[in-house]
Short mmCIF file of C-alpha atoms in Angstrom, two decimals:
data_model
loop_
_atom_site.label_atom_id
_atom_site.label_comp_id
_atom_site.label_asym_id
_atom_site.label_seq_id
_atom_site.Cartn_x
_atom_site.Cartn_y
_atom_site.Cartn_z
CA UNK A 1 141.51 106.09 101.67
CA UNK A 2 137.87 104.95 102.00
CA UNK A 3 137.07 101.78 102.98
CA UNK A 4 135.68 99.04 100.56
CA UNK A 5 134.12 96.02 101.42
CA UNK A 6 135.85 92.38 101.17
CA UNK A 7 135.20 88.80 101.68
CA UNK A 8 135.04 88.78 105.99
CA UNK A 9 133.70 86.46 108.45
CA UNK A 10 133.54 87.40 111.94
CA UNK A 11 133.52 84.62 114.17
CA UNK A 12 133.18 84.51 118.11
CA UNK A 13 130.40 86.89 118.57
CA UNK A 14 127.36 86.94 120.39
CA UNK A 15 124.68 88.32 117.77
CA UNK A 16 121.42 90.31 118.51
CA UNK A 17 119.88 90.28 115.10
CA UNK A 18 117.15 92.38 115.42
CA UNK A 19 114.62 89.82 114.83
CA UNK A 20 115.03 87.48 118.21
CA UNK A 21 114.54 88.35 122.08
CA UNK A 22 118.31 88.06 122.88
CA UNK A 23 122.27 87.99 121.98
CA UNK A 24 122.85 84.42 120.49
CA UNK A 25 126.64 83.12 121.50
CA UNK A 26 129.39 81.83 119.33
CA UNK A 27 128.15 82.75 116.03
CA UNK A 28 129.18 83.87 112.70
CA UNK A 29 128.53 86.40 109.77
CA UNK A 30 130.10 85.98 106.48
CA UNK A 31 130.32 88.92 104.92
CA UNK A 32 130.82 89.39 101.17
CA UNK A 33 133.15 91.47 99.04
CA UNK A 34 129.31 93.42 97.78
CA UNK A 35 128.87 94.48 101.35
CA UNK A 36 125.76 91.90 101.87
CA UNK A 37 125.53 89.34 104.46
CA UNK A 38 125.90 86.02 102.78
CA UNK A 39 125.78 83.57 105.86
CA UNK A 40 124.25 83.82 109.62
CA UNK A 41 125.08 80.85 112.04
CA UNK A 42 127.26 79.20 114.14
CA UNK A 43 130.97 80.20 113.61
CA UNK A 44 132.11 76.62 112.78
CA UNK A 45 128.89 76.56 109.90
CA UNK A 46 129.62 79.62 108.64
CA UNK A 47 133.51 79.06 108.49
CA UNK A 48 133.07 76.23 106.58
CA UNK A 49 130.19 77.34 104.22
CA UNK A 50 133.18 80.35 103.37
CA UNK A 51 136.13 78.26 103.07
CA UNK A 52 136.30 78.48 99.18
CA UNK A 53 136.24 82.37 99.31
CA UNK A 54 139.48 82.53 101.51
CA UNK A 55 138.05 84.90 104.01
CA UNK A 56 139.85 87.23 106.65
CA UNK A 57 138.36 85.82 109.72
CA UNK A 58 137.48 88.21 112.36
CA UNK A 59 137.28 86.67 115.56
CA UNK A 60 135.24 89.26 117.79
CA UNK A 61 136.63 87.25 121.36
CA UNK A 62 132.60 86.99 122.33
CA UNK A 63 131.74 90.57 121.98
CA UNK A 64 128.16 91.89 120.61
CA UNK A 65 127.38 92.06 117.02
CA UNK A 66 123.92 93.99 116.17
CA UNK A 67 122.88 96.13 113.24
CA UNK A 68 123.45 99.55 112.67
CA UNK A 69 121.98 102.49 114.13
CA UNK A 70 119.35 104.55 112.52
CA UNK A 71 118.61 108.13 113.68
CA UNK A 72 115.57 109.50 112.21
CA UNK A 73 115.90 113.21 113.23
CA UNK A 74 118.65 114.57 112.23
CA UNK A 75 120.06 118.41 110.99
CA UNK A 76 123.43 117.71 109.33
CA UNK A 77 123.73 121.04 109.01
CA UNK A 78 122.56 122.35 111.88
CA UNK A 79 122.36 125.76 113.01
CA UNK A 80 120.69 127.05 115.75
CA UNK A 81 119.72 130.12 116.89
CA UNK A 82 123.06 132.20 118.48
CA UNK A 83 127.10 131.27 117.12
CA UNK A 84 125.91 127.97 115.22
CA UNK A 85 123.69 129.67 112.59
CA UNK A 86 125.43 132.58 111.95
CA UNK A 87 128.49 129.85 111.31
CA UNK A 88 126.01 128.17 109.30
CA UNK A 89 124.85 131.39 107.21
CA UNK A 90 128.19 133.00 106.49
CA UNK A 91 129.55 129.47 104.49
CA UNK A 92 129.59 129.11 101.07
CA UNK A 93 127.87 126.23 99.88
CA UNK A 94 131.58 124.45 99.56
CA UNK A 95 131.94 125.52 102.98
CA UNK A 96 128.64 124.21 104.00
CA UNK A 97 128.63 120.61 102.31
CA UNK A 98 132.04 120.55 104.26
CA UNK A 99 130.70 121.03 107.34
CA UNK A 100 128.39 118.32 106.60
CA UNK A 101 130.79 116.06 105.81
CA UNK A 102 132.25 116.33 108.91
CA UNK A 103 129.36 115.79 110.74
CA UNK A 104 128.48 113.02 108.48
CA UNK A 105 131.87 111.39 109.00
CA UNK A 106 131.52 111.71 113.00
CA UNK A 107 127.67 110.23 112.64
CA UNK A 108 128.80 107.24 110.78
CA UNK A 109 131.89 106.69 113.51
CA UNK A 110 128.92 106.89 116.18
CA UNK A 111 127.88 103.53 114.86
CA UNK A 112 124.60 105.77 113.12
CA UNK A 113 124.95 104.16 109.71
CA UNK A 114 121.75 105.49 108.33
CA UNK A 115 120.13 108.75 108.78
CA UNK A 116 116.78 110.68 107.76
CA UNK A 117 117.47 114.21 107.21
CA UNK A 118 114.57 116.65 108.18
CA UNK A 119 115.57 119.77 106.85
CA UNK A 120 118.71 120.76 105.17
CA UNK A 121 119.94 124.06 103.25
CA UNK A 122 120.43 125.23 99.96
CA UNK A 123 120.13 121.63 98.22
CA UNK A 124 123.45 120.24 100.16
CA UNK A 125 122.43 117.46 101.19
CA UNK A 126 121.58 115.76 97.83
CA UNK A 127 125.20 116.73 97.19
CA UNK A 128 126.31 115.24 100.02
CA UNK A 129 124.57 112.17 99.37
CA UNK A 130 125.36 111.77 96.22
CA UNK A 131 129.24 112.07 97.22
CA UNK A 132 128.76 109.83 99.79
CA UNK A 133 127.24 107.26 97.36
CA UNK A 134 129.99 107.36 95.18
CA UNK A 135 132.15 106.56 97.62
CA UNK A 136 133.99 110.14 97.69
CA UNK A 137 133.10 110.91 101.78
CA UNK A 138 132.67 108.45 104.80
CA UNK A 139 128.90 108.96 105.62
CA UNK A 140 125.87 107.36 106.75
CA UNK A 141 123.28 106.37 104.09
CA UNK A 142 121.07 109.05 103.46
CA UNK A 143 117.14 109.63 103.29
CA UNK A 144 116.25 113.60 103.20
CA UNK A 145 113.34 115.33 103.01
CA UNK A 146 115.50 118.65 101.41
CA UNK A 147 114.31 121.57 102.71
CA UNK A 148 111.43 121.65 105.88
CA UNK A 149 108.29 123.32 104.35
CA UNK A 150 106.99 126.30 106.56
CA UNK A 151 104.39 129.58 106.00
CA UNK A 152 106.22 132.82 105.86
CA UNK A 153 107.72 133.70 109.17
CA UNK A 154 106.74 129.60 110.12
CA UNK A 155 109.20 127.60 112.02
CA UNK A 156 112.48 127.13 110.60
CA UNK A 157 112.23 130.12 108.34
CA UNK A 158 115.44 131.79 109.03
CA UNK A 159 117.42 127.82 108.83
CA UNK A 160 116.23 124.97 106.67
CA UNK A 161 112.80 126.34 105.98
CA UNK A 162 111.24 126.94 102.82
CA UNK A 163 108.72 129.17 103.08
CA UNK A 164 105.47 129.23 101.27
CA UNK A 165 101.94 130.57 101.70
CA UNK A 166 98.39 129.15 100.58
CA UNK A 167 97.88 125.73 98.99
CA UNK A 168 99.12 126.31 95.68
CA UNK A 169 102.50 127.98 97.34
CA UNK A 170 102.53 124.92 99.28
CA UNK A 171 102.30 122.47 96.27
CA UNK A 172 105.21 124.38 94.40
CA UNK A 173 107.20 124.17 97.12
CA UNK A 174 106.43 120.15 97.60
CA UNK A 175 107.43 119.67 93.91
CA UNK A 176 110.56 121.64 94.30
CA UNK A 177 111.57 119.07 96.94
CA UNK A 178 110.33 115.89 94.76
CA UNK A 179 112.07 117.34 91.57
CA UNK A 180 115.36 117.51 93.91
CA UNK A 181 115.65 114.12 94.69
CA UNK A 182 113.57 113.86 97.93
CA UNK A 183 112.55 110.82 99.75
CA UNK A 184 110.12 112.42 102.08
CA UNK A 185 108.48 115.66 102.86
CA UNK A 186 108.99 117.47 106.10
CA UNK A 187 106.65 120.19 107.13
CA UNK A 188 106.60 122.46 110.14
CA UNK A 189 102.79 122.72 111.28
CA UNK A 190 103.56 124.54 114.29
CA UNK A 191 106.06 126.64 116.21
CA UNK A 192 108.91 125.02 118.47
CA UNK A 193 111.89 126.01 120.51
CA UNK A 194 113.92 127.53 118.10
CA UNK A 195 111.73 130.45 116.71
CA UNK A 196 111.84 133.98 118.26
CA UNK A 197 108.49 135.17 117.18
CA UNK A 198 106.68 131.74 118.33
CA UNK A 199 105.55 129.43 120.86
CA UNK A 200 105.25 125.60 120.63
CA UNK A 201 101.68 125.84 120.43
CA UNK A 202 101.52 128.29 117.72
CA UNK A 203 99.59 126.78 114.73
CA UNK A 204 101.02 127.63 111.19
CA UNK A 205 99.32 125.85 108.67
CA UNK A 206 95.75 126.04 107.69
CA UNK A 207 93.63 122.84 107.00
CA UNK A 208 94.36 123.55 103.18
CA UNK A 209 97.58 123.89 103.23
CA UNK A 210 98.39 120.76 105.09
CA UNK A 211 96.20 118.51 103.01
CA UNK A 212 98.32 120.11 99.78
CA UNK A 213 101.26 118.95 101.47
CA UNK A 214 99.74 115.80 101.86
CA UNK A 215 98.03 115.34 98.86
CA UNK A 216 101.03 115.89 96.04
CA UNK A 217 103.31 114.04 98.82
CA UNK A 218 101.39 111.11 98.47
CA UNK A 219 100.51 111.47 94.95
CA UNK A 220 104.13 110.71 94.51
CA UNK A 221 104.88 107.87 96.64
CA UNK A 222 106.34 109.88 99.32
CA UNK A 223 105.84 110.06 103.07
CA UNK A 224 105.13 113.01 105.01
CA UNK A 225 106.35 113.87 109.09
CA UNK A 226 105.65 117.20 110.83
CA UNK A 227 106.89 119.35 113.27
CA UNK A 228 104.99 119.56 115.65
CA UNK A 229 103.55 120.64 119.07
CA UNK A 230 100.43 121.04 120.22
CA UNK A 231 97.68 118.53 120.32
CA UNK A 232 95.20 120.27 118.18
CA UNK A 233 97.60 120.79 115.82
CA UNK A 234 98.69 117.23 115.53
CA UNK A 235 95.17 116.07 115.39
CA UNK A 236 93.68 118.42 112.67
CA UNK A 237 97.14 117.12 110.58
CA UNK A 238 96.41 113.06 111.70
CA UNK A 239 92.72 113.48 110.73
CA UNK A 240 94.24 114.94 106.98
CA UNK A 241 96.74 111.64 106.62
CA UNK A 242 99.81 112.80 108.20
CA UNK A 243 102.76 109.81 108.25
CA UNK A 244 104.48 110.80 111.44
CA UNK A 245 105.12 113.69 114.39
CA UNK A 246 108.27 114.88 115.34
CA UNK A 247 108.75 116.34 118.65
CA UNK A 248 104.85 116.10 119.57
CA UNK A 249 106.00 118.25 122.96
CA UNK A 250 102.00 118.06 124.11
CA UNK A 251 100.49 114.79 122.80
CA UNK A 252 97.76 113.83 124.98
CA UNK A 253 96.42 110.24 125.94
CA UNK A 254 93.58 110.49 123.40
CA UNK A 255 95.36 111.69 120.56
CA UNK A 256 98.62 108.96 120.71
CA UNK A 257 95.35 106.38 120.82
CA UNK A 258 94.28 107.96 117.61
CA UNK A 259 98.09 108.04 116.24
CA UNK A 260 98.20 104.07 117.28
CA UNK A 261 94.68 103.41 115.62
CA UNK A 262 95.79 105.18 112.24
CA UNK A 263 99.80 103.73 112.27
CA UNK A 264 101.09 107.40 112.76
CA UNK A 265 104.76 107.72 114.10
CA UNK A 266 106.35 109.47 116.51
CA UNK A 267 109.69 110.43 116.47
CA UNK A 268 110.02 112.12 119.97
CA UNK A 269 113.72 113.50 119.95
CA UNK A 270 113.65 113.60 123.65
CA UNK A 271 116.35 115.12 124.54
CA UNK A 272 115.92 118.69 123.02
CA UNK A 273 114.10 119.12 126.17
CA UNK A 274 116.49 118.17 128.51
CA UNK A 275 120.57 119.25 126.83
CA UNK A 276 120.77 121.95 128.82
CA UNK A 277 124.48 121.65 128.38
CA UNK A 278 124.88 121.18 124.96
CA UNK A 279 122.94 124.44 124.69
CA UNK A 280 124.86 126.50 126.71
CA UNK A 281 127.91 125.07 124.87
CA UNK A 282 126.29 125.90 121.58
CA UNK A 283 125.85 129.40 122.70
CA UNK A 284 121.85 129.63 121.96
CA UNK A 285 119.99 132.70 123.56
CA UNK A 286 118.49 132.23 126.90
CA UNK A 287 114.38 132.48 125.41
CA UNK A 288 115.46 129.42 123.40
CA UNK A 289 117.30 127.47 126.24
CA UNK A 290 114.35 128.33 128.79
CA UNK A 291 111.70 127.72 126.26
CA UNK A 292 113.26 124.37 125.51
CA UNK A 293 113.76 123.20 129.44
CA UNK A 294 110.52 124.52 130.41
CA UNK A 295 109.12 122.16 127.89
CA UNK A 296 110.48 119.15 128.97
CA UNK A 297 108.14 117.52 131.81
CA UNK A 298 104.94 117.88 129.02
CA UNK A 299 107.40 116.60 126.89
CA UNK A 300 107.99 113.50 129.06
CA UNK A 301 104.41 113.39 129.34
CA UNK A 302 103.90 112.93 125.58
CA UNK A 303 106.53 110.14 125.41
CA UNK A 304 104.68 108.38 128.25
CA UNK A 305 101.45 108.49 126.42
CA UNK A 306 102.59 107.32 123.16
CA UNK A 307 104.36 104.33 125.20
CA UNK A 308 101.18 103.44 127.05
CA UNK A 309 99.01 103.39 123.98
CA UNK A 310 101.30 101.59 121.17
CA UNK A 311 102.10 104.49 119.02
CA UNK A 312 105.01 102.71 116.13
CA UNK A 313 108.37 104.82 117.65
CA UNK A 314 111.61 105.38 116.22
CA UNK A 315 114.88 106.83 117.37
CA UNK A 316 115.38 110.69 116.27
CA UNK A 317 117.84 112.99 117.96
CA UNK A 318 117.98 116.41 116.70
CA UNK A 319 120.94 117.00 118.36
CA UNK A 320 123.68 116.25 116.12
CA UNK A 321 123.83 112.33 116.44
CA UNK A 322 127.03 112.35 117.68
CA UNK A 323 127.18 115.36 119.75
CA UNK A 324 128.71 114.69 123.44
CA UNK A 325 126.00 114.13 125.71
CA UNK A 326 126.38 112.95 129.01
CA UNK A 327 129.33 110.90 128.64
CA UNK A 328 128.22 109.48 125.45
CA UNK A 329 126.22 110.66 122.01
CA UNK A 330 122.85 112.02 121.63
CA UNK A 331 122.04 109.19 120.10
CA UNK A 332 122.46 106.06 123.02
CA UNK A 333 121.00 109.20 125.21
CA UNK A 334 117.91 109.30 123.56
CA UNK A 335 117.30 105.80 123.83
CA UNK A 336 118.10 105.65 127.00
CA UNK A 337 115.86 108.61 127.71
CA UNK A 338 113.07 106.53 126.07
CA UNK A 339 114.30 103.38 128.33
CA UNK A 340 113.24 105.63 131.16
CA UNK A 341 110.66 107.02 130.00
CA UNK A 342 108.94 103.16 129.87
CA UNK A 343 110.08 101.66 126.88
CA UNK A 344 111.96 97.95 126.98
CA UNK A 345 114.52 97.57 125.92
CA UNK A 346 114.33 95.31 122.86
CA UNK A 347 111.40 97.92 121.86
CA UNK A 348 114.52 100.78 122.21
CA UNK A 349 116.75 98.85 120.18
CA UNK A 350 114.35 98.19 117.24
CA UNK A 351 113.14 101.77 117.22
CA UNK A 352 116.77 102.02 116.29
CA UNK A 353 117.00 99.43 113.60
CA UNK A 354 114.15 97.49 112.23
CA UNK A 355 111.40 100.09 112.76
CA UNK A 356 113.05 103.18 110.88
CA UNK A 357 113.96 100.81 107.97
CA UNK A 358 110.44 99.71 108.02
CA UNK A 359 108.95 103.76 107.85
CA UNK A 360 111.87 104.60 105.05
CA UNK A 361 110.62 100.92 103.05
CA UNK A 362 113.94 99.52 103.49
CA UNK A 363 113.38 96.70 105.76
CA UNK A 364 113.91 93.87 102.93
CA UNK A 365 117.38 94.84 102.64
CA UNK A 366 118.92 96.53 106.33
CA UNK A 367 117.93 96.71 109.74
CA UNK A 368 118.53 93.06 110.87
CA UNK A 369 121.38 90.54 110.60
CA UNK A 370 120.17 88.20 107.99
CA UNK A 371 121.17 86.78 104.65
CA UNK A 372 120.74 88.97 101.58
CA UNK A 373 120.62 92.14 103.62
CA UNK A 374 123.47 95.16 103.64
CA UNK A 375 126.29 94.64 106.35
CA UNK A 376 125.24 97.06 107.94
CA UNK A 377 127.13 96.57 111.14
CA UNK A 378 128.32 97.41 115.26
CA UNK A 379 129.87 95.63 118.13
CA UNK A 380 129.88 96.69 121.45
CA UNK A 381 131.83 94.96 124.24
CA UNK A 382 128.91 94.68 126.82
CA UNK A 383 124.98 93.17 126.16
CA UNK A 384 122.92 95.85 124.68
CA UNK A 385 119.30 93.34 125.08
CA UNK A 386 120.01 93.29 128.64
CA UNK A 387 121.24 96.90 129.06
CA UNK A 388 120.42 100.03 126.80
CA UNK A 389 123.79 101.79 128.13
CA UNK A 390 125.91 99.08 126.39
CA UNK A 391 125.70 101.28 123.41
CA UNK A 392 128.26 103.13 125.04
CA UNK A 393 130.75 100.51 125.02
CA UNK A 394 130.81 101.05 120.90
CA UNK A 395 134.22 99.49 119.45
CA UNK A 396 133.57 98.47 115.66
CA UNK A 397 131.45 100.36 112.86
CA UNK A 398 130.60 99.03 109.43
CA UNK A 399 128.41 100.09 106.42
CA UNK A 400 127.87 98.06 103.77
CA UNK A 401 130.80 95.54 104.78
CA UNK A 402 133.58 98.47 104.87
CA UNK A 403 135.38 98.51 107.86
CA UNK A 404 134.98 102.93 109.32
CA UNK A 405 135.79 102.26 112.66
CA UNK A 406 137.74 99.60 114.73
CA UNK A 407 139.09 101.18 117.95
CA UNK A 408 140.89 97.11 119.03
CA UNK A 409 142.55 96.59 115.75
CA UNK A 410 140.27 93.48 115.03
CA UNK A 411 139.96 93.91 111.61
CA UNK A 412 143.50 94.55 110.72
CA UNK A 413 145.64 92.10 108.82
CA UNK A 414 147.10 89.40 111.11
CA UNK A 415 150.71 90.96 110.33
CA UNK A 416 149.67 94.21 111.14
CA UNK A 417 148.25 93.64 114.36
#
């Protein structure tokens, strides 16, 4: 049965809202039966400004409440190069959206409760969405871009990839994506790691091309990120209006202070450099495993550069967000990754939250704990403002008010319990 929302207040928590510098003891959030958070205070406040409703009261015993996850890199159905694409290219597209679903389901349990897709096949994901929407699937809310846009034999061609050649091929293929239902466009401007007949530094797009992209993109309201990796690269597609860089596996000092100066993202999806066990557990060829690994100290490098010079970061895994990783997910790995890497902590946990809802336009309504926003929800039994890793100690999911995960039973009926 999937879960619906009701008329909940949990009490007895210690609340990082995304807006202040630490966890706040004994408070409340009243959450109504709409799935929006209709009160934020002290428990004994928000108790009695709920009273009339007849809540369930939740009473967390002192544990964390924060907001949801957002991963802003993510392949739901993702399918590498070795056993996971040729899984991927042998479904159906019932078979595929199932897969999906699955991996949707396990994203959502990972406390992920939005996502931005960056390339999908064959138009599932709108299908997916739209089932999850309707309440049909457990899933994360979804932003997609469709399909990735790449030239002929570009990045991506044999997965996600739409390919296209020349400005006008480019605009089609744009408008295919916009008349589809997409939120954002995501083109592949370079190689990367997962493309035979390519290096990371191999530029794919001519200066027309890009600004096509750019220029019916924009036309229609829609933001545009890239795959990316080399510096030129990245700077011919900043100078043309680019939104934001994913991967960016050999930013340089200069070029992050140009990124900062014009507001461009970075989505760094650190850890596809560094998983070298989730590759050879996904069963990818050996180029793609060394090409990947032998990236990953330039990689660092890039991170560390956008850090230093204020480039706006968010949280992106490319791994599927809720692979195994290091005894946890790819998702608390990458941001502790970028913890490492130089980044504070609160900075880690809004690049999770408040910042992605701010690049998808969202921020009026998720991202933080406050009135009028979506309950949009996780609690974790440890401090995650003092300590990144407390994301591991994940107990509680819920989206939109509905309870999807509750590993202590909190949210059970009394009589149940």
């Amino acid at each position: 049965m999937i879960p619906t929302a009701t008329e909940r207040v949990l009490v007895n928590c210690a609340l990082y809202d995304g807006v202040g510098s630490s966890s706040v003891t004994d408070r409340g959030v009243w959450i109504g039966a709409d799935g929006t958070i209709r009160a934020v205070g002290g428990s004994d406040d928000v108790l009695t400004e709920a009273k009339s409703v007849r809540p369930q009261i939740v009473d967390l015993g002192g544990r964390y409440l924060l907001p949801g996850l957002v991963n802003m890199h993510v392949h739901l159905g993702l399918g590498l190069p070795g056993g996971m694409a040729e899984a991927v290219h042998r479904a159906n597209l019932a078979e595929l959206v199932l897969l999906m679903a699955d991996s949707a389901r396990q994203t959502l349990h990972s406390g992920i409760t939005t996502v931005r897709l960056v390339g999908e096949t064959r138009y599932a994901d709108f299908a997916l969405r739209k089932a999850i929407e309707a309440g049909a699937v457990d899933g994360p809310r979804i932003f997609t871009a469709g399909h990735a846009l790449c030239c002929t034999g570009g990045h991506g061609w044999d997965a996600d990839g739409l390919e296209a050649d020349g400005a006008d091929g480019f605009r089609r293929a744009v408008r295919e994506q916009l008349r589809a239902g997409a939120d954002l466009i995501k083109v592949c401007v370079s190689g990367g790691i997962a493309g035979e007949h390519e290096q990371i530094d191999t530029p794919q797009l001519t200066d027309d091309e890009m600004a096509a992209v750019l220029g019916i993109a924009h036309d229609w309201g829609r933001k545009v990120t890239a795959h990316a990796g080399p510096a030129d690269t990245i700077e011919r597609a900043v100078e043309l209006g680019l939104d934001c860089v994913e991967h960016g596996y050999q930013l340089t000092d200069e070029l992050t202070r140009t990124m900062a100066a014009r507001g461009v993202w970075y989505v760094p999806t650190i850890t596809v450099s560094r998983c070298e066990q989730f590759f050879v557990d996904s069963g990818v060829p050996t180029w793609m495993m060394d090409r990947a690994l032998s990236a990953g100290p330039r990689h660092w490098e890039s991170l560390q550069y956008a850090l230093r010079n204020g480039v706006p970061i968010a949280l992106g895994s490319d791994m599927p967000p809720h692979a195994r990783y290091d005894e946890t997910t790819a998702t608390v790995r990458e941001l502790e990754f970028m913890v490492e890497a130089g980044m504070p902590t609160l900075d880690a946990l809004r690049a999770a939250t408040i910042r992605p809802a701010e690049w998808l336009g969202v921020a009026g309504t998720q991202g933080t704990v406050e009135v009028g926003k979506r309950a949009d929800l996780i609690a974790l039994t440890a401090d995650p403002t003092r300590d990144i890793a407390a994301l591991r100690t994940l107990h509680l999911v819920l989206k939109d008010g509905a309870v999807y995960r509750d590993d202590l039973g909190l949210t059970a009926p009394r009589d149940a319990r």
